[in-house]
Every structure is written in structure tokens, then in C-alpha cells.
Coordinates of C-alpha atoms in Angstrom, one line a residue:
M1 CA 206.7 10.5 102.7
N2 CA 210.2 10.8 102.5
S3 CA 212.2 9.4 99.0
R4 CA 215.1 7.6 98.6
V5 CA 218.0 8.6 97.3
S6 CA 220.6 6.7 95.4
L7 CA 224.2 8.1 96.6
S8 CA 225.5 6.1 93.2
R9 CA 223.1 7.8 91.1
R10 CA 223.4 11.4 92.4
L11 CA 227.3 10.8 92.5
T12 CA 227.0 9.6 89.0
L13 CA 225.0 12.1 87.7
T14 CA 226.8 15.0 89.5
V15 CA 230.0 13.7 88.1
L16 CA 228.4 13.8 84.2
L17 CA 227.1 17.0 84.7
L18 CA 230.3 18.7 85.6
E19 CA 231.6 16.7 82.5
L20 CA 228.8 17.8 80.3
L21 CA 229.5 21.4 81.7
A22 CA 233.3 21.3 80.7
A23 CA 232.2 19.8 77.5
V24 CA 230.0 22.8 76.7
V25 CA 232.9 24.9 77.6
L26 CA 235.2 23.3 75.7
I27 CA 233.1 23.5 72.5
G28 CA 232.5 26.8 72.9
I29 CA 236.1 27.4 73.0
V30 CA 236.9 25.1 70.3
T31 CA 233.9 26.8 67.9
N32 CA 235.4 30.4 68.9
H33 CA 239.0 29.1 67.8
E34 CA 238.0 27.6 64.4
R35 CA 236.0 30.2 63.9
K36 CA 238.7 32.6 64.3
V37 CA 241.4 30.3 62.2
R38 CA 238.5 29.7 59.6
F39 CA 238.0 33.8 59.1
E40 CA 242.0 34.5 59.5
A41 CA 242.3 31.8 56.4
M42 CA 239.4 33.7 54.6
D43 CA 240.8 37.1 54.7
A44 CA 244.3 35.7 53.8
N45 CA 242.6 34.4 50.5
L46 CA 241.0 37.5 50.0
R47 CA 244.2 39.7 49.9
A48 CA 245.9 36.9 48.0
T49 CA 243.4 36.8 45.3
S50 CA 243.0 40.7 45.6
N51 CA 246.9 41.0 45.0
A52 CA 246.1 38.2 41.9
L53 CA 243.8 41.0 40.4
F54 CA 246.0 43.8 41.1
G55 CA 248.9 41.6 39.4
A56 CA 246.2 41.1 36.2
V57 CA 245.9 44.8 35.6
Q58 CA 248.1 45.2 32.5
E59 CA 248.9 47.8 29.8
A60 CA 246.1 48.0 27.0
E61 CA 247.5 47.7 23.6
T62 CA 246.5 51.1 22.6
Q63 CA 248.1 54.3 22.1
N64 CA 247.1 56.4 24.7
G65 CA 248.6 54.0 27.8
S66 CA 245.6 52.6 29.3
V67 CA 245.4 49.7 31.2
K68 CA 243.1 46.4 31.2
L69 CA 242.5 43.6 33.1
D70 CA 243.5 40.5 32.2
A71 CA 242.0 37.9 34.5
H72 CA 242.4 34.6 32.9
G73 CA 244.7 33.5 35.2
V74 CA 243.1 34.2 38.3
S75 CA 240.8 31.8 40.0
I76 CA 237.5 33.0 40.8
P77 CA 234.8 31.4 42.3
D78 CA 231.4 31.8 41.0
Q79 CA 229.8 33.4 44.2
A80 CA 232.5 36.0 44.3
I81 CA 231.9 39.8 43.6
Y82 CA 234.6 42.0 42.7
S83 CA 235.4 45.1 40.5
V84 CA 238.7 46.4 39.3
V85 CA 238.2 50.5 39.3
A86 CA 241.5 52.3 37.3
D87 CA 241.2 56.3 38.1
D88 CA 237.8 56.4 39.8
S89 CA 236.1 55.6 36.9
K90 CA 237.3 53.3 34.3
T91 CA 235.8 49.8 35.3
L92 CA 238.0 47.4 34.1
G93 CA 236.3 43.7 35.3
S94 CA 233.7 43.0 37.6
Q95 CA 231.3 39.6 39.0
G96 CA 228.4 40.1 40.9
D97 CA 226.3 43.2 42.0
M98 CA 229.2 45.2 43.9
P99 CA 227.1 47.0 47.0
A100 CA 227.9 50.1 48.3
F101 CA 230.3 50.6 51.2
P102 CA 233.1 52.9 52.8
Q103 CA 236.6 52.4 51.5
N104 CA 238.5 50.6 53.8
P105 CA 242.3 50.0 52.3
G106 CA 243.9 46.8 53.5
G107 CA 241.2 46.0 55.0
V108 CA 238.5 44.1 55.3
T109 CA 234.5 45.0 55.5
K110 CA 231.5 43.1 56.6
V111 CA 228.9 43.8 53.9
R112 CA 225.4 42.3 53.5
V113 CA 224.3 41.3 50.1
H114 CA 220.9 40.1 49.5
Q115 CA 220.5 39.7 53.2
R116 CA 223.7 37.4 52.6
P117 CA 226.6 38.2 54.8
F118 CA 229.7 38.6 52.9
R119 CA 233.3 40.2 53.5
F120 CA 235.4 42.6 51.5
Y121 CA 239.0 43.3 51.2
T122 CA 239.7 46.7 49.3
L123 CA 243.0 47.0 47.7
Q124 CA 244.8 50.3 46.3
G125 CA 247.4 50.7 44.4
E126 CA 249.0 52.3 41.2
R127 CA 250.0 50.9 38.3
I128 CA 252.7 53.0 36.0
I129 CA 253.1 52.6 32.3
D130 CA 256.8 52.8 31.0
P131 CA 257.8 53.8 34.3
E132 CA 261.6 54.6 32.6
S133 CA 259.8 56.9 29.9
P134 CA 259.5 60.4 31.1
R135 CA 255.9 60.0 29.4
A136 CA 255.3 58.0 32.1
I137 CA 251.8 57.1 32.9
T138 CA 250.5 56.5 36.2
H139 CA 247.2 54.6 36.9
H140 CA 245.2 54.7 40.2
V141 CA 244.0 51.2 41.0
V142 CA 241.3 50.3 43.3
I143 CA 240.3 46.4 43.7
R144 CA 237.6 45.0 46.1
Y145 CA 237.3 41.3 46.3
G146 CA 234.5 39.9 48.4
M147 CA 232.8 36.2 49.4
P148 CA 230.2 35.3 51.4
E149 CA 230.8 34.1 55.0
G150 CA 228.9 30.9 54.5
R151 CA 231.6 28.8 53.3
A152 CA 233.6 29.4 56.6
W153 CA 230.9 29.2 58.6
H154 CA 230.0 25.8 57.5
A155 CA 233.4 24.6 57.8
V156 CA 233.2 25.9 61.5
F157 CA 229.9 24.2 61.9
E158 CA 231.1 20.9 60.5
A159 CA 234.3 20.8 62.4
T160 CA 232.3 21.4 65.9
R161 CA 229.4 19.1 65.1
F162 CA 232.6 16.4 64.7
F163 CA 233.8 17.6 68.1
A164 CA 230.3 17.6 69.8
I165 CA 229.4 13.9 68.3
A166 CA 232.5 13.1 69.8
T167 CA 231.7 14.2 73.1
I168 CA 228.7 13.0 73.6
A169 CA 230.0 9.6 72.7
L170 CA 232.5 9.9 75.2
L171 CA 230.0 10.9 77.9
G172 CA 228.3 8.1 77.0
I173 CA 230.7 6.0 77.8
T174 CA 232.1 7.5 81.0
A175 CA 228.5 7.1 82.3
L176 CA 228.5 3.4 81.6
C177 CA 232.2 3.1 82.9
L178 CA 231.5 5.5 86.0
S179 CA 228.1 3.4 86.8
W180 CA 230.4 0.0 87.2
L181 CA 233.3 2.0 89.1
V182 CA 230.6 3.3 91.9
R183 CA 228.9 0.2 92.3
R184 CA 231.7 -1.3 92.4
F185 CA 233.6 1.0 95.0
L186 CA 230.3 1.2 96.9
F187 CA 230.3 -2.6 97.5
P188 CA 232.1 -2.6 100.8
I189 CA 229.4 -0.1 102.3
R190 CA 227.0 -2.4 101.1
E191 CA 228.5 -5.1 102.8
L192 CA 229.2 -3.7 105.7
A193 CA 225.6 -2.6 105.7
E194 CA 224.6 -6.1 105.4
E195 CA 226.4 -6.9 108.5
A196 CA 225.4 -4.6 110.8
D197 CA 221.5 -5.6 109.6
Q198 CA 222.5 -9.0 111.2
I199 CA 223.1 -7.5 114.7
D200 CA 220.0 -8.1 116.9
T201 CA 219.2 -8.8 120.6
E202 CA 220.4 -12.6 120.1
R203 CA 223.4 -11.4 118.1
W204 CA 225.7 -9.0 118.9
A205 CA 228.5 -10.3 117.2
F206 CA 229.9 -7.4 114.6
V207 CA 232.9 -7.8 112.6
A208 CA 233.6 -5.6 110.0
P209 CA 234.4 -7.4 106.5
E210 CA 237.8 -7.2 105.1
S211 CA 236.9 -5.5 102.1
S212 CA 235.9 -2.3 104.4
R213 CA 239.0 -2.6 106.6
R214 CA 241.3 -2.1 103.2
F215 CA 239.6 1.3 102.2
T216 CA 241.0 3.7 104.3
E217 CA 238.0 6.0 104.3
L218 CA 236.0 3.2 105.6
Q219 CA 238.1 2.5 108.4
P220 CA 236.8 4.9 110.7
L221 CA 232.8 4.0 110.0
A222 CA 233.5 0.3 110.6
S223 CA 235.6 0.7 113.7
A224 CA 232.9 3.2 114.8
I225 CA 229.9 0.4 114.2
E226 CA 232.1 -2.0 116.1
K227 CA 232.5 0.7 119.0
T228 CA 229.0 1.5 119.0
V229 CA 227.8 -1.9 118.9
A230 CA 229.7 -3.2 121.8
R231 CA 228.5 -0.4 123.7
L232 CA 225.2 -1.0 123.2
H233 CA 225.3 -5.0 123.7
R234 CA 226.7 -3.5 127.3
S235 CA 224.4 -1.3 127.6
F236 CA 221.4 -4.0 126.4
E237 CA 223.0 -6.4 129.2
Q238 CA 223.2 -4.1 132.0
Q239 CA 219.8 -3.1 131.1
R240 CA 218.3 -6.5 131.3
R241 CA 220.6 -7.3 134.4
F242 CA 218.9 -4.6 136.0
T243 CA 215.7 -5.6 135.6
S244 CA 216.6 -9.0 136.3
D245 CA 218.0 -7.6 140.0
A246 CA 215.2 -5.3 140.4
A247 CA 212.7 -7.9 140.1
H248 CA 214.3 -10.4 142.4
E249 CA 214.7 -7.7 144.8
L250 CA 211.2 -6.9 144.6
K251 CA 209.8 -10.1 144.5
T252 CA 211.8 -10.6 148.1
D253 CA 210.6 -7.9 149.6
I254 CA 206.8 -8.6 148.5
A255 CA 207.4 -12.3 149.3
I256 CA 208.9 -11.3 152.9
I257 CA 205.7 -8.8 153.7
K258 CA 203.4 -11.7 152.4
S259 CA 204.9 -14.3 154.5
S260 CA 204.5 -11.8 157.7
V261 CA 200.9 -11.3 156.9
Q262 CA 200.3 -14.9 156.3
L263 CA 201.6 -15.8 159.8
L264 CA 200.0 -13.2 161.3
G265 CA 196.8 -14.8 160.0
L266 CA 197.6 -18.7 161.0
R267 CA 196.2 -18.5 164.4
E268 CA 194.4 -16.1 167.0
R269 CA 197.2 -14.0 168.4
T270 CA 197.5 -11.5 171.3
V271 CA 197.0 -7.8 170.5
E272 CA 201.0 -7.6 171.0
E273 CA 201.8 -10.1 168.7
Y274 CA 199.5 -8.3 166.4
Q275 CA 201.2 -5.1 167.1
S276 CA 204.9 -6.5 166.9
G277 CA 203.8 -8.4 163.4
L278 CA 202.7 -5.4 162.3
A279 CA 205.6 -3.0 163.0
S280 CA 207.8 -5.7 161.2
G281 CA 205.7 -5.8 158.0
M282 CA 206.0 -1.5 158.3
Q283 CA 209.6 -2.1 158.3
D284 CA 209.5 -4.7 155.0
I285 CA 207.4 -2.3 153.2
A286 CA 209.8 0.8 154.3
R287 CA 212.7 -1.3 152.8
L288 CA 210.4 -2.1 149.9
E289 CA 209.7 1.6 149.6
A290 CA 213.4 2.7 149.5
T291 CA 214.6 0.3 147.2
V292 CA 212.0 2.0 144.8
G293 CA 212.9 5.2 145.6
K294 CA 216.3 4.5 144.9
M295 CA 215.5 2.9 141.6
L296 CA 213.4 5.8 140.5
T297 CA 216.7 8.2 141.5
L298 CA 218.8 6.1 139.5
A299 CA 216.7 6.4 136.6
R300 CA 216.3 9.9 137.2
L301 CA 220.0 10.6 137.2
E302 CA 220.8 8.3 133.9
Q303 CA 218.1 10.0 131.6
S304 CA 218.2 13.4 132.7
V305 CA 220.1 16.5 131.5
Q306 CA 222.1 18.5 134.0
A307 CA 220.5 22.0 134.5
E308 CA 223.2 24.6 134.0
T309 CA 222.1 26.4 137.1
E310 CA 222.5 23.5 139.6
S311 CA 225.6 24.3 142.1
C312 CA 226.1 24.0 145.8
E313 CA 228.8 24.0 148.3
L314 CA 230.4 20.3 148.4
I315 CA 232.3 20.8 152.2
E316 CA 228.4 21.9 153.7
A317 CA 226.8 18.6 151.8
L318 CA 229.5 16.8 153.4
D319 CA 229.3 18.1 156.9
E320 CA 225.6 17.6 156.9
S321 CA 225.9 13.9 155.9
I322 CA 228.8 13.5 158.9
Q323 CA 226.1 15.1 161.1
Q324 CA 223.1 12.6 159.8
A325 CA 225.7 9.3 160.4
K326 CA 226.5 10.7 163.7
A327 CA 224.1 8.7 165.4
F328 CA 225.0 5.5 163.3
A329 CA 228.7 5.9 164.0
E330 CA 228.5 6.2 167.6
L331 CA 226.2 2.9 168.0
K332 CA 229.0 1.1 166.0
R333 CA 231.9 3.1 167.7
V334 CA 233.1 4.5 164.7
S335 CA 234.9 8.1 164.7
V336 CA 234.6 10.2 161.5
T337 CA 237.6 12.4 161.0
R338 CA 237.8 15.7 158.6
P339 CA 240.1 18.2 158.2
L340 CA 239.1 21.7 158.4
L341 CA 239.5 23.4 155.7
S342 CA 239.1 27.3 154.6
E343 CA 238.1 27.4 151.5
A344 CA 234.5 26.8 149.6
A345 CA 234.3 23.8 146.9
F346 CA 231.4 24.7 144.6
V347 CA 230.0 22.2 142.3
G348 CA 227.5 21.4 139.3
M349 CA 225.3 19.7 141.6
A350 CA 221.8 20.1 143.5
H351 CA 222.9 20.1 147.1
E352 CA 219.9 17.1 148.0
D353 CA 222.3 15.3 145.5
A354 CA 225.8 16.2 147.0
S355 CA 224.3 15.5 150.4
L356 CA 223.0 12.2 148.7
L357 CA 226.4 11.5 147.5
C358 CA 228.2 12.0 150.2
S359 CA 225.9 10.2 152.7
N360 CA 225.6 6.7 150.4
I361 CA 229.5 6.8 150.5
L362 CA 230.0 7.5 154.1
M363 CA 227.2 4.9 155.1
N364 CA 228.9 2.5 153.4
A365 CA 232.2 3.0 154.9
L366 CA 230.8 3.1 158.4
Q367 CA 229.0 -0.1 157.6
H368 CA 232.1 -2.1 156.8
A369 CA 234.7 -0.1 159.5
P370 CA 234.8 -2.4 162.3
E371 CA 234.0 -1.6 166.1
N372 CA 236.5 1.1 167.7
S373 CA 237.9 2.2 164.1
S374 CA 237.5 5.5 162.3
V375 CA 236.4 6.9 158.3
E376 CA 238.9 9.3 157.4
I377 CA 238.0 12.1 154.9
N378 CA 240.0 14.0 152.8
V379 CA 238.9 17.0 150.6
A380 CA 241.8 18.6 148.6
L381 CA 241.2 21.4 146.0
T382 CA 243.5 21.3 142.6
D383 CA 243.4 23.2 139.6
G384 CA 240.1 23.3 138.6
S385 CA 238.7 20.1 140.4
V386 CA 237.9 19.0 144.2
S387 CA 238.8 15.2 145.6
M388 CA 236.9 14.2 148.1
S389 CA 238.5 10.3 149.6
F390 CA 237.0 8.3 152.5
R391 CA 238.8 5.5 153.6
D392 CA 237.5 2.9 156.1
Y393 CA 239.5 0.2 158.2
G394 CA 237.2 -2.7 157.3
P395 CA 238.6 -5.7 155.4
G396 CA 238.7 -4.4 152.2
I397 CA 237.2 -5.9 148.5
L398 CA 237.9 -8.6 147.1
E399 CA 239.9 -7.7 143.9
A400 CA 237.4 -10.1 141.9
D401 CA 234.3 -7.6 142.7
L402 CA 236.4 -4.6 142.1
P403 CA 235.0 -4.3 138.4
Y404 CA 231.6 -4.9 139.3
L405 CA 231.1 -2.8 142.2
F406 CA 229.1 0.2 140.6
D407 CA 226.9 -2.3 139.0
P408 CA 223.5 -2.2 139.9
F409 CA 222.1 -4.9 143.0
Y410 CA 226.0 -5.9 143.3
R411 CA 226.5 -6.8 146.7
G412 CA 230.0 -8.9 146.4
D413 CA 228.6 -12.4 146.9
A414 CA 226.3 -14.7 145.1
S415 CA 223.5 -15.3 147.5
R416 CA 222.8 -11.7 148.1
S417 CA 222.6 -11.2 151.7
R418 CA 220.2 -9.0 153.2
K419 CA 222.8 -8.6 156.0
S420 CA 224.2 -5.1 155.5
G421 CA 220.2 -3.8 155.2
G422 CA 221.4 -2.5 151.8
T423 CA 219.9 -2.9 148.4
G424 CA 222.8 -2.7 146.0
L425 CA 222.4 0.6 144.6
G426 CA 223.8 3.1 146.5
L427 CA 227.2 2.7 144.6
S428 CA 225.1 2.8 141.5
I429 CA 223.7 5.9 142.4
C430 CA 227.2 7.3 143.3
K431 CA 228.5 7.0 140.3
A432 CA 225.7 8.2 138.1
L433 CA 225.4 11.5 140.4
C434 CA 229.0 12.0 139.8
E435 CA 228.9 11.6 136.0
H436 CA 225.8 13.7 136.0
A437 CA 228.4 16.6 137.4
H438 CA 230.9 15.6 134.9
G439 CA 233.1 13.9 137.6
S440 CA 234.3 10.6 138.5
I441 CA 234.4 8.0 141.3
R442 CA 236.6 4.9 141.9
I443 CA 237.1 2.3 144.5
T444 CA 240.4 0.8 145.4
N445 CA 242.0 -1.4 148.4
N446 CA 244.5 0.6 150.6
K447 CA 247.9 -0.8 150.5
D448 CA 247.6 -1.3 154.6
V449 CA 243.9 -2.4 155.5
G450 CA 240.2 -1.3 154.2
A451 CA 239.3 0.5 151.0
V452 CA 239.1 4.2 149.8
V453 CA 236.5 5.5 147.7
T454 CA 237.7 8.5 145.9
V455 CA 235.5 11.4 144.0
T456 CA 236.3 13.8 141.6
L457 CA 234.1 16.7 140.5
P458 CA 234.8 20.2 138.5
L459 CA 234.8 23.4 140.2
L460 CA 232.7 26.2 139.0
A461 CA 233.4 29.1 137.5
I462 CA 232.0 30.7 140.8
Q463 CA 234.8 29.4 143.0
A464 CA 237.0 32.1 141.1
E465 CA 235.3 34.6 142.8
I466 CA 235.4 33.4 146.4

């Protein structure tokens, strides 16, 4: 089962996830910066307190020039650990249990004291008693002062927590605003979908809502839907008209056959009359069979996909069509002329289809050509295509009929006269054959007299090898 996915929900979640990822990265950067600032301040405080302790080392009130520590003016927290040692042996003052660690004069050392992390600063200096006297005494003083890192980490965590809470609150507000904005911005799409949903076989009118036309991104979609609906409407109308016309044609042929059979059964007839009636019925059946055959051909061309291997020589198929129509042309006393060509024209069409195309157009021209006239065929090869035109000297075509000549069963008169003997499918099949081969066909009236049918087909690559 296909699960439905909400585009607005997915878009909102994507934006929020990106914002969350950016917030996590930013929190990490802020935490690292805050840690750096806090520990730099802590190290500065360690140095300052160590210097203050060094300043508290003073001359003792003795005759031997010793020193003492007077730390009353120095603020030392209870959790601090320090020691002041003079001359590597005499401890002037201390607080807490000083751990053993390598001395790093002027630097900070990380040491764990009772499983707690401390930072110690080591300061080395000299205190000189009576520096102006020849009996000046120099004392080497080493001060180690340390503080637990917990206070600094606590400050870092507090700052990070505040920033994280503010970020989460901002994400929540962003989620609400984004959800509202996405629904608002997607409203034109929903309105467009609702308008498109109203289309059915009884209502083909589609006008894109004004809201969808205001957005540049939605204009192509609205225009595409309008064009698609228009094409579907035309195709639907053509299909409906084709079905109606086909039913009319088949019904007429069947009615003629039925009438012929009923007429034979009205009274006793001679053998010759029965034979004549049967012959007439066979002609009607043949006409019905031809109509069905053309309908099947048209359906095949409109639904099938051209095979890449289909090809034929068009001039050869044209000559065969001229030869087949020779008897009909002589009967009507119409001459068919075609200039001789030294070049071959290979097109992407089966030989049978090319013959059918040429034959349909030629027979149509012969039917409309007056006696003692001619049908002129011209073939021209241009860059990558071949153009084939058929001109007759008949009465031409009414301007009102030109747009509908390729519609199935259209004969140019409302009564659908059967005098020509055609089915009205010939030109429709010709158009389908040309489009199937990626070509075109058009019909125009000659400026003097008669009509001209022009077929243009692309030449195959094999043409260049000949």
C-alpha cells in the first residue's frame, strides 16, 4: 500500500532539521569559545594570585635575614591549594594537600587531586634582603597555586544551557511560523488542484486561479494544465466524433446490405436476378470490409510506435502506386506525370505504408481531376528531407473545409454523399502515416485551379551513404 506523504510537513521538518543541525554546531562553537574564555580568565586569576603571594613574601623580624609570608592582604578561596617554599626547603605557607607534579615555571599544569581536576600555576622568583648592602641575602621562592576546574566548567555549562534553551525556544517559534507560512504559500497549489478536479467529460473549461498566476514558479504549471486539458478535450472530441461517424458509416453499409437481401426475398426471382442481387450485396460487403480495414489501419498508426528498423525507398513506392492507379487514370482520361530522379529517397516508413500513403493521395487527386486533365507529381530532395507534392486541376477545396480535411470520415458535405465511393478515412490515414514517420502533410488550393497535397518526410541516415 502506497503511503501518502505531506509535502508541507516534509518541507517543515527539513527546514527544522537543518536549523537544529545549525543550532547544534553553533552550540558546540559557543561552548568551545566559552570554555576557552573561562579557562583563560581562570589562568589569569591563578597568575594574579600567585604574584600576590609572591608579593606577600617579606623579610622576617630576625637577625639572620630570613623571609616570611604575610598573606593577610591576599584573598584566597577555601577550595584553593597553594604552597610557598623558600630556598627549596622552607615552607613559608600552604593550604590544602599539595600533590606532587613536575614543576612548570610560568605555566599551568593540570593535576587531579582526590579525583577532582585542578589547574596549578607555578611561579619562581627571588626575594633579596638588603639589596643595597654588601651582605644582601637572596632567597629563591617557588609558589604553586591551584584552583579546581569545577567553577569554570559550571560557568561554561550555565552559559551553554542558557543558549541551548533559547535556541530550542526559537526553534519552536520557527516551527509554528514555518508551518503557517508553508500552508499559506501552498494554498495556490491546493486551489489549482481543486480547480483541476472539477474537470470531467461534461465540463472541460479550465481557468487557472488568479492566485496561481501571481507566482512565477506556478505559472508554468498552470499553463501546462490548461494546454493539457485543451489537448485532452480535442482528443476526446475527436474520439467521440470518430465513434459517432464510424457507427454511422457501418450502420449505413449494413442497412444497404440488409435492404438488398430483403429486396431479394420479396418475390420469386430468376436466377439472373438472384445472381445480380448477390453480386450487388458482395460489393456492399466489400465496401464495408474496406471501411473496417481502414479503421483498423488508422487505429494501428495512432497507437503503435514506429520501429527503428522500418525503412523503404519512397520513389519506388510512388512508382508502384502510379502503376496500380494506371487503369483508373486511363478510365477517367487523366494523365499522371512525374519527373525522373537520379537519386533515391529512403524514409523511416514500411514499404506497405509508403505505398498506401502515395496511393491514397494519388487516388484522391484522380477522383477530383476532370477528364482530359492531368495530375502532376513533383519530388524534391532538400537538406535532410524529401518533399512530394500532388497537384490536380479539379475544382479545388472550399476554404471552410480546409481545417477539417484530415478528420476521420470528413467528406466536405453535410449529407456525407457516397458518390465518390470513399469512406472519408484516406486523408486521416495519410496524416497518421506522416506523423508516424515524423513528417507532415498539408493541403492547399493552387492560385490558378485545383488543389495541391504536399508531403514532407525526413530522410534516413542511409541516404548519405548512397
